[in-house]
Amino acid sequence: MITLIRNEFYKQKREWSFLFLLLLSLLPVLTGGAGAIFNNSTKTLADLFFFMNNQFAMFFPMVLFILVGFLFYQEYKNKTYINWITYGYSKRKLFLTKVSVALIIGVLFAAILLLLFICLIFALKVTGKVSADIPELLTVSVGFLLEAAIIIPVTVCAGAIIINLSRNIIISSVIGVIYGFASCFFIGSEIGFVVPNGFAYRVAMYFSDRTSYYDNPIRATIGGCVISLLIFAILLSVGVILFTHKRKIES
């Protein structure tokens, strides 16, 4: 499995598409930073995190959909699918390899975004454009990491299913955009914890503003965690089953 993951990264080393996806994933911080720099008023850390997290909740799922879609689509586009599945490894391992690579890259993108956000806060603090302290920054960072830990695996598995059903990166990308926007509809709902991305957003915002969490926090937290794990397990299982099933392209 490690060898397959290493080989997968080796295949991607000359792909500039990942740079575009990285820049897209950094948009929340870049736009938020630009707004803070050109705004004469002093912002709080909570204000900037609120703006960044709203954008992250919408754009990052789109990035993940395109990312995992591109990893699988390469085999269809380059007509290497048949050769790829006859390497001598099970199709289950090949599927999990692509998903694992997407997860690793997704985590790296999220980590880079968080580091950029931290650097932005320090830069704005030096110029007097933001009021923040280190404990507060560490607190919101924990919230963001928890949010990413929920969004990334669920979205990657969903994206893997769509690309292998459609075998079309355009269709997969369009559905990813719809998925990103649709996820935001559940952010403000009291039953939004049944949707992993909506639940992840509220978890992150809790670390910035506790009043933004659910009215029934125990039900929402337990329900959100259980449902998110269940949905992840279901999506992963469905993805494996669909991919291992013989299709016309293999005949």
Coordinates of C-alpha atoms in Angstrom, one line a residue:
M1 CA 0.0 0.0 0.0
I2 CA 2.8 2.4 0.9
T3 CA 4.5 1.6 -2.4
L4 CA 1.3 2.3 -4.3
I5 CA 0.9 5.7 -2.5
R6 CA 4.5 6.6 -3.3
N7 CA 4.1 5.7 -6.9
E8 CA 0.9 7.7 -7.1
F9 CA 2.7 10.8 -5.8
Y10 CA 5.5 10.2 -8.3
K11 CA 3.0 10.3 -11.1
Q12 CA 1.7 13.6 -9.9
K13 CA 5.0 15.5 -9.5
R14 CA 4.7 17.3 -12.9
E15 CA 0.9 18.1 -12.6
W16 CA 0.4 21.8 -12.3
S17 CA -3.3 21.3 -11.6
F18 CA -2.5 20.8 -8.0
L19 CA -1.0 24.4 -7.8
F20 CA -4.3 25.7 -9.1
L21 CA -6.3 23.7 -6.5
L22 CA -3.9 25.0 -3.8
L23 CA -4.5 28.6 -4.8
L24 CA -8.3 27.9 -4.9
S25 CA -8.2 26.5 -1.4
L26 CA -6.3 29.5 -0.1
L27 CA -8.9 32.0 -1.4
P28 CA -10.6 32.4 2.0
V29 CA -7.4 33.7 3.6
L30 CA -6.3 35.7 0.6
T31 CA -9.6 37.5 0.2
G32 CA -10.0 38.0 4.0
G33 CA -6.4 39.3 4.3
A34 CA -6.9 41.8 1.4
G35 CA -10.1 43.0 3.0
A36 CA -8.4 43.5 6.4
I37 CA -5.4 45.3 4.9
F38 CA -7.5 47.8 2.9
N39 CA -10.0 48.4 5.7
N40 CA -9.0 51.2 8.1
S41 CA -10.9 49.8 11.1
T42 CA -9.4 47.3 13.5
K43 CA -10.8 43.8 13.2
T44 CA -11.0 41.1 15.9
L45 CA -9.7 37.6 15.3
A46 CA -13.2 36.3 15.6
D47 CA -14.3 38.6 12.7
L48 CA -11.5 37.3 10.4
F49 CA -12.0 33.7 11.4
F50 CA -15.8 34.0 10.7
F51 CA -15.1 35.3 7.2
M52 CA -12.4 32.8 6.5
N53 CA -14.4 29.9 7.8
N54 CA -17.5 30.8 5.8
Q55 CA -15.4 30.8 2.6
F56 CA -13.6 27.6 3.6
A57 CA -16.9 25.7 4.3
M58 CA -18.0 26.5 0.7
F59 CA -14.8 26.4 -1.4
F60 CA -12.8 23.6 0.2
P61 CA -15.4 20.8 -0.5
M62 CA -15.2 21.9 -4.2
V63 CA -11.5 21.7 -4.1
L64 CA -11.6 18.2 -2.7
F65 CA -14.1 17.0 -5.2
I66 CA -12.0 18.3 -8.1
L67 CA -8.8 16.9 -6.5
V68 CA -10.0 13.3 -6.0
G69 CA -11.8 13.5 -9.4
F70 CA -8.6 14.5 -11.1
L71 CA -6.6 11.6 -9.5
F72 CA -9.0 9.0 -10.9
Y73 CA -9.8 10.8 -14.1
Q74 CA -6.1 10.6 -15.1
E75 CA -6.4 6.9 -15.7
Y76 CA -9.5 7.3 -17.9
K77 CA -8.1 10.4 -19.8
N78 CA -4.7 8.8 -20.4
K79 CA -6.3 5.5 -21.3
T80 CA -4.2 3.7 -18.7
Y81 CA -7.1 2.4 -16.7
I82 CA -6.8 -1.2 -17.9
N83 CA -3.1 -1.3 -17.4
W84 CA -3.5 0.3 -14.0
I85 CA -6.0 -2.3 -12.7
T86 CA -3.8 -5.2 -14.0
Y87 CA -0.7 -4.2 -12.0
G88 CA -1.2 -7.2 -9.8
Y89 CA -2.8 -5.4 -7.0
S90 CA -6.4 -5.7 -6.0
K91 CA -8.8 -3.1 -7.2
R92 CA -9.7 -2.4 -3.6
K93 CA -6.1 -1.4 -2.9
L94 CA -5.9 0.7 -6.0
F95 CA -9.1 2.6 -5.0
L96 CA -7.9 3.1 -1.4
T97 CA -4.5 4.3 -2.7
K98 CA -6.2 7.1 -4.8
V99 CA -8.4 8.0 -1.8
S100 CA -5.4 8.0 0.6
V101 CA -3.4 10.3 -1.7
A102 CA -6.4 12.7 -2.0
L103 CA -6.7 12.6 1.8
I104 CA -3.0 13.4 2.3
I105 CA -3.1 16.3 -0.2
G106 CA -6.3 17.6 1.3
V107 CA -4.7 17.6 4.8
L108 CA -1.7 19.4 3.4
F109 CA -3.9 22.0 1.7
A110 CA -5.8 22.6 5.0
A111 CA -2.5 22.8 6.9
I112 CA -1.1 25.4 4.5
L113 CA -4.3 27.4 4.7
L114 CA -4.1 27.4 8.5
L115 CA -0.4 28.4 8.5
L116 CA -1.2 31.2 6.1
F117 CA -4.1 32.4 8.3
I118 CA -1.8 32.4 11.4
C119 CA 0.9 34.4 9.5
L120 CA -1.8 36.8 8.3
I121 CA -3.0 37.4 11.9
F122 CA 0.5 38.0 13.2
A123 CA 1.2 40.5 10.3
L124 CA -2.1 42.3 10.9
K125 CA -1.4 42.4 14.7
V126 CA 2.0 44.0 14.1
T127 CA 0.3 46.7 11.9
G128 CA -2.4 47.2 14.5
K129 CA -5.2 46.1 12.2
V130 CA -6.3 43.2 14.3
S131 CA -6.6 42.5 18.0
A132 CA -5.7 39.0 18.9
D133 CA -3.6 37.0 21.4
I134 CA -1.9 33.7 21.1
P135 CA -4.3 31.6 23.3
E136 CA -7.2 32.8 21.2
L137 CA -5.4 32.0 18.0
L138 CA -4.6 28.5 19.2
T139 CA -8.2 28.0 20.2
V140 CA -9.6 28.8 16.8
S141 CA -6.9 26.7 15.2
V142 CA -8.1 23.7 17.1
G143 CA -11.6 24.4 15.9
F144 CA -10.4 24.6 12.3
L145 CA -8.4 21.4 12.5
L146 CA -11.5 19.6 13.8
E147 CA -13.6 21.0 11.0
A148 CA -11.0 19.8 8.4
A149 CA -10.9 16.4 10.0
I150 CA -14.6 16.0 9.3
I151 CA -14.9 17.6 5.9
I152 CA -11.9 16.0 4.2
P153 CA -12.6 12.3 4.5
V154 CA -16.4 12.6 3.9
T155 CA -16.0 14.8 0.9
V156 CA -13.1 12.8 -0.7
C157 CA -15.1 9.6 -0.5
A158 CA -18.2 11.3 -2.0
G159 CA -16.0 12.7 -4.8
A160 CA -14.5 9.3 -5.5
I161 CA -17.9 7.8 -6.0
I162 CA -19.0 10.5 -8.4
I163 CA -15.9 10.4 -10.6
N164 CA -16.0 6.6 -10.9
L165 CA -19.7 6.7 -11.8
S166 CA -19.4 9.5 -14.4
R167 CA -15.7 9.0 -15.5
N168 CA -16.0 12.7 -16.5
I169 CA -14.1 15.4 -14.7
I170 CA -16.4 18.1 -15.8
I171 CA -19.5 16.4 -14.4
S172 CA -17.6 15.6 -11.2
S173 CA -16.4 19.2 -10.8
V174 CA -19.9 20.6 -11.4
I175 CA -21.4 18.3 -8.8
G176 CA -18.5 19.3 -6.5
V177 CA -19.5 23.0 -6.9
I178 CA -23.2 22.1 -6.2
Y179 CA -22.1 20.0 -3.2
G180 CA -20.1 23.0 -1.8
F181 CA -23.0 25.4 -2.1
A182 CA -25.6 22.8 -0.8
S183 CA -23.5 22.1 2.3
C184 CA -23.7 25.7 3.3
F185 CA -27.5 25.6 3.4
F186 CA -27.3 23.4 6.6
I187 CA -24.9 25.6 8.5
G188 CA -27.5 27.7 10.3
S189 CA -30.1 24.9 10.9
E190 CA -30.6 23.4 14.3
I191 CA -30.7 19.9 12.7
G192 CA -27.8 20.7 10.4
F193 CA -25.6 18.3 12.4
V194 CA -27.0 15.5 10.3
V195 CA -24.9 16.9 7.4
P196 CA -21.2 16.4 8.2
N197 CA -20.1 19.7 6.5
G198 CA -22.7 21.7 8.3
F199 CA -21.8 20.0 11.6
A200 CA -18.0 20.6 11.0
Y201 CA -18.6 24.3 10.4
R202 CA -20.5 24.7 13.7
V203 CA -17.8 22.8 15.6
A204 CA -15.2 25.2 14.3
M205 CA -17.2 28.3 15.1
Y206 CA -17.8 27.0 18.6
F207 CA -14.1 27.6 19.3
S208 CA -14.5 31.2 18.1
D209 CA -17.9 32.1 19.5
R210 CA -19.6 29.6 21.8
T211 CA -23.0 31.2 21.3
S212 CA -22.9 30.1 17.6
Y213 CA -23.2 26.4 18.6
Y214 CA -26.4 24.4 18.7
D215 CA -29.1 25.1 21.2
N216 CA -29.0 21.5 22.2
P217 CA -25.2 20.9 22.3
I218 CA -25.1 17.4 23.7
R219 CA -27.6 16.0 21.1
A220 CA -25.9 17.9 18.3
T221 CA -22.3 16.8 19.3
I222 CA -23.1 13.1 19.8
G223 CA -25.4 13.0 16.8
G224 CA -23.0 14.9 14.6
C225 CA -20.0 12.7 15.5
V226 CA -22.0 9.4 15.1
I227 CA -23.6 10.5 11.8
S228 CA -20.4 11.9 10.3
L229 CA -18.6 8.6 11.1
L230 CA -21.5 6.5 9.7
I231 CA -21.7 8.6 6.5
F232 CA -17.9 8.3 6.0
A233 CA -18.0 4.5 6.5
I234 CA -21.0 4.2 4.1
L235 CA -19.4 6.3 1.4
L236 CA -16.1 4.5 1.6
S237 CA -17.8 1.1 1.4
V238 CA -20.0 2.2 -1.5
G239 CA -16.9 3.6 -3.3
V240 CA -15.0 0.3 -2.8
I241 CA -17.9 -1.8 -4.0
L242 CA -18.6 0.3 -7.1
F243 CA -14.9 0.4 -8.1
T244 CA -14.3 -3.3 -7.6
H245 CA -17.4 -4.2 -9.6
K246 CA -16.5 -5.2 -13.2
R247 CA -17.6 -2.6 -15.7
K248 CA -18.0 -2.4 -19.5
I249 CA -14.7 -0.6 -19.8
E250 CA -12.9 -3.8 -18.5
S251 CA -14.6 -6.2 -21.0

